XYZ file of C-alpha atoms in Angstrom:
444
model
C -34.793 -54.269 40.647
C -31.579 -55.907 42.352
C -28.361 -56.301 40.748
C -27.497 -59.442 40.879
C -24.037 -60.603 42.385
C -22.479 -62.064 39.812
C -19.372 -63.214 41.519
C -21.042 -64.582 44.437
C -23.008 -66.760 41.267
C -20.096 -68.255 39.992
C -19.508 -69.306 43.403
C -21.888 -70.923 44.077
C -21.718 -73.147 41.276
C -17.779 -73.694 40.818
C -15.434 -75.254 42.659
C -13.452 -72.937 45.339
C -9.780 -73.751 42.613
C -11.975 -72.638 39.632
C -13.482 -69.987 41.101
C -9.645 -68.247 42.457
C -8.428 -68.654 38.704
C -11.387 -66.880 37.131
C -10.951 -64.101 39.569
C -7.360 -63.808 38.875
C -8.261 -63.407 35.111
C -10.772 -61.238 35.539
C -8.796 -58.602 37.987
C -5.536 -58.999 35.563
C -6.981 -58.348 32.595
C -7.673 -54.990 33.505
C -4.244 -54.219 33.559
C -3.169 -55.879 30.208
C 0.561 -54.818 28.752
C 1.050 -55.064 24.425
C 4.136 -54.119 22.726
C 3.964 -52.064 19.462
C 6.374 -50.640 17.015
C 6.185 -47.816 15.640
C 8.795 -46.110 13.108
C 9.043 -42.428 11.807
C 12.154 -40.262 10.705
C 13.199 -37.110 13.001
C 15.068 -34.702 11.640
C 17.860 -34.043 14.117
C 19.404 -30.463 14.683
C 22.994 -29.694 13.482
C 24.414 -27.203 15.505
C 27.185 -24.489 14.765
C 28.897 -23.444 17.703
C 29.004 -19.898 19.313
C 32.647 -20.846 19.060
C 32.773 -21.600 15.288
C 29.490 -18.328 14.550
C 32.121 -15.842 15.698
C 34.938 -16.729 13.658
C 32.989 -17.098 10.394
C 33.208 -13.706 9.489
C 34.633 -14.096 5.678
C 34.982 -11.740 3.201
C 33.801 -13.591 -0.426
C 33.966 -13.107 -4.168
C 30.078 -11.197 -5.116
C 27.777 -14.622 -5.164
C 23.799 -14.145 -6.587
C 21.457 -12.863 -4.510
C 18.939 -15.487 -3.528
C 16.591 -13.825 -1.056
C 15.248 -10.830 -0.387
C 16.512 -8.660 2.631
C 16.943 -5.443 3.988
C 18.167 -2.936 2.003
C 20.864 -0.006 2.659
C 22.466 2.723 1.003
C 26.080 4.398 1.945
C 27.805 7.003 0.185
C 27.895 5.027 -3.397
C 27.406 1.551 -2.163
C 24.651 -0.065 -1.828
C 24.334 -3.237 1.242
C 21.728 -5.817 0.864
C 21.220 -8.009 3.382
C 20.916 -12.159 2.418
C 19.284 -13.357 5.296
C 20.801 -15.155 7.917
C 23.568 -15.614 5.846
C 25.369 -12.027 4.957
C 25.283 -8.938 3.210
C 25.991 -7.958 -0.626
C 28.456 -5.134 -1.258
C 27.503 -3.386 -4.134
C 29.428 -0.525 -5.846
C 26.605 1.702 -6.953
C 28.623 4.908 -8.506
C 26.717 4.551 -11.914
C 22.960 3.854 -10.782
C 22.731 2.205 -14.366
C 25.717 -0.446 -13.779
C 25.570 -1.440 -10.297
C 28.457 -3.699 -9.916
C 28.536 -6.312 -6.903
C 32.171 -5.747 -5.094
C 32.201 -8.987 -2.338
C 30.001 -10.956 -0.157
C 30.515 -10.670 3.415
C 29.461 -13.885 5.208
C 28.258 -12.987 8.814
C 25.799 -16.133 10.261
C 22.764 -15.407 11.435
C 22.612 -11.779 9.875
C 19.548 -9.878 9.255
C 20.016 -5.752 10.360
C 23.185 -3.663 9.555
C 23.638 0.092 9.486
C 26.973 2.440 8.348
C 28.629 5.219 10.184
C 31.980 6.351 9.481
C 32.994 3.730 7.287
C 32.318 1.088 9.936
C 29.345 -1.411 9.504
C 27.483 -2.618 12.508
C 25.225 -5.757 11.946
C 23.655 -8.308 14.311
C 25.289 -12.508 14.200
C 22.955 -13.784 15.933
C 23.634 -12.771 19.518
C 26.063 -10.542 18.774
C 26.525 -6.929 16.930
C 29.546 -6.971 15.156
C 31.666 -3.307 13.742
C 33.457 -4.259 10.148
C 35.849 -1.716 8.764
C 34.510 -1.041 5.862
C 36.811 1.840 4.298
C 38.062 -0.404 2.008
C 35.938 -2.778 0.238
C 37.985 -4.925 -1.342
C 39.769 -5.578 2.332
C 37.270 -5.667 5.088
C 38.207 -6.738 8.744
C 36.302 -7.211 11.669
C 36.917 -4.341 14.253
C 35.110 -5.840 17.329
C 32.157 -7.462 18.636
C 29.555 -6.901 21.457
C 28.992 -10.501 22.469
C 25.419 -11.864 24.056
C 23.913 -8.728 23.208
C 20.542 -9.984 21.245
C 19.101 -12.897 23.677
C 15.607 -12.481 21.437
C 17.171 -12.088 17.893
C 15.848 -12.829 14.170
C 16.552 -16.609 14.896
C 13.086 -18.032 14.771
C 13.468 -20.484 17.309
C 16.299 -21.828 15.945
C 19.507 -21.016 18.487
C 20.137 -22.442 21.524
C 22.581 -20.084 24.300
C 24.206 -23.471 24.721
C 24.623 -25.861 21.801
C 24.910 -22.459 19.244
C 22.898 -22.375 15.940
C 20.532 -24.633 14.448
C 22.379 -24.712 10.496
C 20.666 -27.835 9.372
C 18.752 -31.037 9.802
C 19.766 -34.813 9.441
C 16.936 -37.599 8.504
C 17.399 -40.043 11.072
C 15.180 -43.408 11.166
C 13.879 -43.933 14.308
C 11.944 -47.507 15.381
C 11.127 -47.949 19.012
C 9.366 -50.881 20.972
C 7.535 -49.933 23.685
C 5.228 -51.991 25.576
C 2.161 -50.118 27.122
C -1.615 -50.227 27.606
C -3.720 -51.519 25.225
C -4.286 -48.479 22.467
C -0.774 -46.769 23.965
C 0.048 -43.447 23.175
C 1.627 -41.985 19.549
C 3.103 -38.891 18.212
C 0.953 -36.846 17.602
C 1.597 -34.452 13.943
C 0.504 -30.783 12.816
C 1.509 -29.534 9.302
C 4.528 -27.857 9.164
C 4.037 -26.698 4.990
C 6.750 -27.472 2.513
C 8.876 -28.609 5.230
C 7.247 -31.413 6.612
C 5.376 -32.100 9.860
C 6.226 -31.490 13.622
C 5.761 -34.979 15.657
C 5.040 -34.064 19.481
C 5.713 -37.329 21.336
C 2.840 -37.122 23.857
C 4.877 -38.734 26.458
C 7.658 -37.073 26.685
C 6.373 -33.414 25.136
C 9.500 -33.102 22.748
C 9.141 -31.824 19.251
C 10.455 -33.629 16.541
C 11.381 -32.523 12.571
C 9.530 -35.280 10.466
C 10.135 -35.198 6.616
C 8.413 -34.863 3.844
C 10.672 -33.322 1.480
C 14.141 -31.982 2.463
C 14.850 -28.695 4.495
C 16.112 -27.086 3.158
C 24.430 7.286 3.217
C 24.244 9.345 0.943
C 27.500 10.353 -0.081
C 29.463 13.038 2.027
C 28.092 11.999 4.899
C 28.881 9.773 7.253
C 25.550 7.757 8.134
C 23.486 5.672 5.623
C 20.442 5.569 4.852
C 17.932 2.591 5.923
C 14.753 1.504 4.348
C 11.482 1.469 5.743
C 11.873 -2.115 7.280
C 14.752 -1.337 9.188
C 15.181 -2.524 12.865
C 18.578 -1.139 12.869
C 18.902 2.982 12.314
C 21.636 5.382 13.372
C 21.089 9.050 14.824
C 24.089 11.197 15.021
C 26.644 9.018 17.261
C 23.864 6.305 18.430
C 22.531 2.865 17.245
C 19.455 2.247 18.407
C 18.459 -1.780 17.662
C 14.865 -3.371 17.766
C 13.670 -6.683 18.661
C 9.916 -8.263 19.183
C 9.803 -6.475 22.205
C 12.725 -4.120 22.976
C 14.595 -0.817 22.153
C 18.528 -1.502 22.731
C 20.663 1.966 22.148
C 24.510 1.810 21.775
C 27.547 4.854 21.426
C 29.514 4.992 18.992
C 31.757 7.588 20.150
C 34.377 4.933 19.789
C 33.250 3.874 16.430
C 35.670 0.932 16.872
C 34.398 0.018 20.133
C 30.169 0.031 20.621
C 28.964 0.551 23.652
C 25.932 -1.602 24.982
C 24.048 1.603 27.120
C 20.008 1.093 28.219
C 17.679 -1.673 26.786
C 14.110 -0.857 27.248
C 10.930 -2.888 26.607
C 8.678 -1.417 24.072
C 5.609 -3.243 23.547
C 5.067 -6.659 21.360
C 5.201 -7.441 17.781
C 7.722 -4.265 17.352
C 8.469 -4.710 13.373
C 10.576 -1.207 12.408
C 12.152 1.957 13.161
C 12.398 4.917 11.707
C 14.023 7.911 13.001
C 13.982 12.051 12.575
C 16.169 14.861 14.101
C 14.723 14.273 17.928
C 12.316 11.244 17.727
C 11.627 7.691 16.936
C 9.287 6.565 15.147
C 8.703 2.896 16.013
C 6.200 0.547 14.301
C 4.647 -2.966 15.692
C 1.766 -4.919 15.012
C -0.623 -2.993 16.322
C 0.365 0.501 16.375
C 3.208 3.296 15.771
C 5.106 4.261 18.567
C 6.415 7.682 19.693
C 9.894 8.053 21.454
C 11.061 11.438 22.410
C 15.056 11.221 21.435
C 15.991 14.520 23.226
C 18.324 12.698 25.393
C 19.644 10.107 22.582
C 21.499 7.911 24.676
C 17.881 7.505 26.695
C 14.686 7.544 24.303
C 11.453 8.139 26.412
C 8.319 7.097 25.268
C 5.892 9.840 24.152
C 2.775 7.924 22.969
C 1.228 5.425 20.795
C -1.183 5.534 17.494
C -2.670 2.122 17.601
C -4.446 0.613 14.984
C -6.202 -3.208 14.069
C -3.052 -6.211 13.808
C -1.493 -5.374 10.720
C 2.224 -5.775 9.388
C 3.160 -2.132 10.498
C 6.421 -0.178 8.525
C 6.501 4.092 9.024
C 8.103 6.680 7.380
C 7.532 10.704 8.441
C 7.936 13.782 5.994
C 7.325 16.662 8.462
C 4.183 16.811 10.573
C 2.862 13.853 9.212
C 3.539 9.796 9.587
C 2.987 7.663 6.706
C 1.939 3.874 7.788
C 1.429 0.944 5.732
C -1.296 -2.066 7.287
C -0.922 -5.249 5.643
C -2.373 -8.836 6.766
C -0.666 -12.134 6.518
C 0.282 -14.868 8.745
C 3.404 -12.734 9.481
C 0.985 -10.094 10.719
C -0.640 -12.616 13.117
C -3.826 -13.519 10.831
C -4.999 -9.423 10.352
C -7.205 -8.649 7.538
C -6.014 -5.127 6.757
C -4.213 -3.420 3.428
C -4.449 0.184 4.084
C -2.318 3.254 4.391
C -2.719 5.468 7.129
C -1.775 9.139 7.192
C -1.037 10.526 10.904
C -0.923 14.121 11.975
C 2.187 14.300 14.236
C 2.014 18.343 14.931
C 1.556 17.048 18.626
C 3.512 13.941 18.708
C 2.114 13.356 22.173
C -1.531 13.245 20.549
C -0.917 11.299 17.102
C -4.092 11.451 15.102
C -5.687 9.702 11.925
C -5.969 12.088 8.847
C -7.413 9.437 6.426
C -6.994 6.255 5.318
C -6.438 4.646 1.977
C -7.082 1.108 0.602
C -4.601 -0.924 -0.585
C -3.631 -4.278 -2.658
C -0.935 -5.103 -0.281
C 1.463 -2.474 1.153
C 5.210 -3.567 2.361
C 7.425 -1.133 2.572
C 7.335 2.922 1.614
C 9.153 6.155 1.311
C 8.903 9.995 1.343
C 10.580 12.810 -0.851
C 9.038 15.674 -1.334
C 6.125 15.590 -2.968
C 6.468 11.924 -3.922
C 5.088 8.724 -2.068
C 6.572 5.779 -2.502
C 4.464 2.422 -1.774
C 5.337 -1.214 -1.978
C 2.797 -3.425 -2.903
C 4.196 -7.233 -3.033
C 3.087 -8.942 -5.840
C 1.490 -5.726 -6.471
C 4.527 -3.661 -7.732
C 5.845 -0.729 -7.312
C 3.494 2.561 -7.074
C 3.903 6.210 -6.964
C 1.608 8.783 -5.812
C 1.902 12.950 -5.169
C 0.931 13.147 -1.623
C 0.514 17.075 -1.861
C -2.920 16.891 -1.261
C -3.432 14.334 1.494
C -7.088 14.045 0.772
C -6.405 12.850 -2.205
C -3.275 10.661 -2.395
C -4.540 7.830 -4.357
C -6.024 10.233 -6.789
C -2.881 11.171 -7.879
C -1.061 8.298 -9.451
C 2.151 8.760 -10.594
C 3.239 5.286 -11.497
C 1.745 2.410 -11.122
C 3.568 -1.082 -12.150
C 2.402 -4.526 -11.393
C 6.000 -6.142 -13.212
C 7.682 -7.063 -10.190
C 7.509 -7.806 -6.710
C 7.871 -4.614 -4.463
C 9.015 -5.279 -0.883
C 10.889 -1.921 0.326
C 12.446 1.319 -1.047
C 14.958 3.763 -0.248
C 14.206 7.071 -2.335
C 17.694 9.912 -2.226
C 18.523 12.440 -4.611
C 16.170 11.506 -7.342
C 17.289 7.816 -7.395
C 14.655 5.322 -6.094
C 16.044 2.091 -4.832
C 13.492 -0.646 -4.888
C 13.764 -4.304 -3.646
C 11.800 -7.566 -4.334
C 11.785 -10.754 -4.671
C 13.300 -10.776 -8.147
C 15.799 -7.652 -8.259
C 16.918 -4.626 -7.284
C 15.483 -1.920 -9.052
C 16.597 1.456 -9.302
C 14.674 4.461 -11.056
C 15.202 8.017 -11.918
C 12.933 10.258 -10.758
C 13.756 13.308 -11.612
C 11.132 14.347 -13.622
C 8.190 12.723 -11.987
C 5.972 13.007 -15.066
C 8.409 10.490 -16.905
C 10.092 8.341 -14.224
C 12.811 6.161 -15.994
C 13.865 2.761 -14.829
C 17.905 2.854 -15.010
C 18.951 -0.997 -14.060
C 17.752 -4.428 -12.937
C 20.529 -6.110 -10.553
C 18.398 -9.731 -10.033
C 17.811 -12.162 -7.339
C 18.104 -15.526 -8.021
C 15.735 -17.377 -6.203
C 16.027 -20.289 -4.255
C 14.066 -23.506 -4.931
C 13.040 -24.920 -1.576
């Protein structure tokens, strides 16, 4: 069967003036234009300058703690870290009266470590050496500037315009006159915070509102907890990122020295160190660094195990990991604890593994293993028989939130995301909870 000509139809019957103006109609409409409105809100960045992040080093009266960071002990203070916003001075000479001394306001803080009275901790880009001799008049000693290009900032600093500090609701109404059906922003959840609008056209993302945005003493090192990315050996820093190992001197404790940045792996979450090695934990395995030659770690080898949330401590020949999942932990389904045999730290091998609620952080002394388990609590185990670890329960408290510890001289300190906890443990058959120093918690 023929198709019939339907142009070549009309035609035939129309007149040739008829004919021109229903092809002209017919080819044009084909290429019809509408205009359409369409209104949304975009939250717009406001920025703090480089400028104005490195002079906003303050020294404040104590303020509540209202989220939970990293945790560090020096001499008898205790630091806890606010994050992205500072770190909590504590005087902690009687464990059962911790008294906050100041709040030291450093943007874009998340790490910090002590050594000889001076306090190094990331701003962003930059690692920053406090004098901290005197607490009740701190001072800023000098700055390595540029020196974290993939920092804690999720996203959220740009090299040129500075940090990202907060968000302005602006109405937005645009006119645009396109193809019939044109394109829209397209949206993806964002959670409490709203949605993400990616204007097809142009590929930029957009804020869209729903709701508004919101060492021990003697010595002259501290002491980190297990989710550290910032740890000192002898006269050395060594810093962390997602992907790299970054070492400094601090032979001139006033005056760091940026020495060899090395690329680890992906995902790299903590560090943990020992007399001549590093123990370095990421998403999906422990890695070994022979720290021989300090001022150059080489890589030894690498325990891997399934995506997990991945903090390590080490008590002699053995490694103690935690697995957790979460969306943190890229989606992994794991809550285990995994005990390594390090004898031959070029050939790390499984011992056994344990099931768990929901480890965080943990720590070793002596006999005593110290697990945090979220929303879990707090427990306790004797790991002198490693084939039998969760056998031997030593305490085991679901009151609070657990997220990482820091066990020295028979004083446990614990944080979460309602205190800081500290416990005597001197007797382990009758461990005694000495104070309760709270977090206040945000509402978002």
């Amino acid at each position: 069967m023929k198709s019939k000509n339907y142009i070549g139809e009309i035609r035939h019957f129309l007149p040739l003036s008829l004919t021109l103006l229903l092809l002209s109609f017919l080819t044009s409409s084909c290429e019809d234009k509408v205009e359409y409105t369409r209104e949304y809100t975009v939250m717009e960045p406001v920025y703090m300058s480089l400028e104005e992040i490195r002079k906003s080093v303050v020294i404040d009266e104590p303020q509540e703690i209202n989220n939970t960071g990293k945790l560090y002990l020096y001499g008898q203070y205790i630091l806890i870290n606010e994050p992205g916003e500072g770190i909590h001075l504590i005087d902690n000479a009687n464990p059962s009266d911790p008294k906050p001394i100041n709040f030291i306001t450093i943007p874009g803080n998340y790490e910090m470590a002590v050594r000889g009275d001076v306090l190094y901790a990331d701003s962003y880009i930059d690692l920053v050496a406090l004098d901290i001799s005197n607490p009740l008049a701190i001072t800023e000693l000098n700055r390595v500037e540029g020196i974290f290009r993939n920092s804690n900032t999720l996203g959220l600093f740009d090299m040129e315009k500075g940090a990202i500090i907060d968000w302005n609701a602006v109405e937005k109404i645009e006119v645009t006159k396109g193809e019939v059906g044109g394109t829209f922003p397209s949206f993806f959840n964002k959670g409490n915070n709203g949605f993400i609008a990616i204007d097809a056209m142009s590929f930029s993302a957009r804020e869209m509102s729903v709701s508004s945005f919101i060492a021990p003493q003697g010595q002259s090192t501290g002491i980190g907890g297990s989710m550290a990315k910032f740890t000192i050996v002898d006269k050395y820093l060594y810093s962390i990122d997602n992907n790299n190992l970054q070492v400094f001197d601090l032979s001139d404790k006033e005056n760091p020295l940026a020495l060899n940045r090395q690329e680890v792996g992906w995902g790299i979450e903590t560090i943990f160190p020992t007399a001549d090695k590093l123990f370095i934990g990421a998403q999906n395995g422990m890695y070994i660094y022979d720290n021989s030659n300090p001022a150059s770690p080489q890589f030894l080898s690498q325990y891997q195990h399934v995506m997990s949330c991945d903090p390590v401590v080490v008590d002699g020949d053995y490694a103690f990991v935690t697995l957790r999942d979460g969306s943190a932990c890229r989606g992994g389904f794991t809550n285990q604890l995994d005990v390594i045999d390090i004898s031959d730290p070029a050939s790390p091998t499984n011992v056994i593994s344990y099931p768990m609620s929901h480890p965080h952080g943990l720590g070793v002394d002596g006999d005593l293993l110290f697990i945090c388990e979220g929303t879990f609590g707090l427990k306790i185990f004797n790991k002198k028989d490693l084939m039998a670890i969760t056998s031997n329960v030593v305490m085991n408290t679901n009151q609070m939130h657990a997220f990482d510890v820091i066990p020295y001289q028979n004083n446990l300190l614990m944080i979460g995301d309602d205190g800081l906890y500290q416990y005597d443990y001197s007797d382990p058959e009758e461990i005694k909870q000495m104070s309760v120093l709270p977090i206040v918690r945000e509402e978002n």
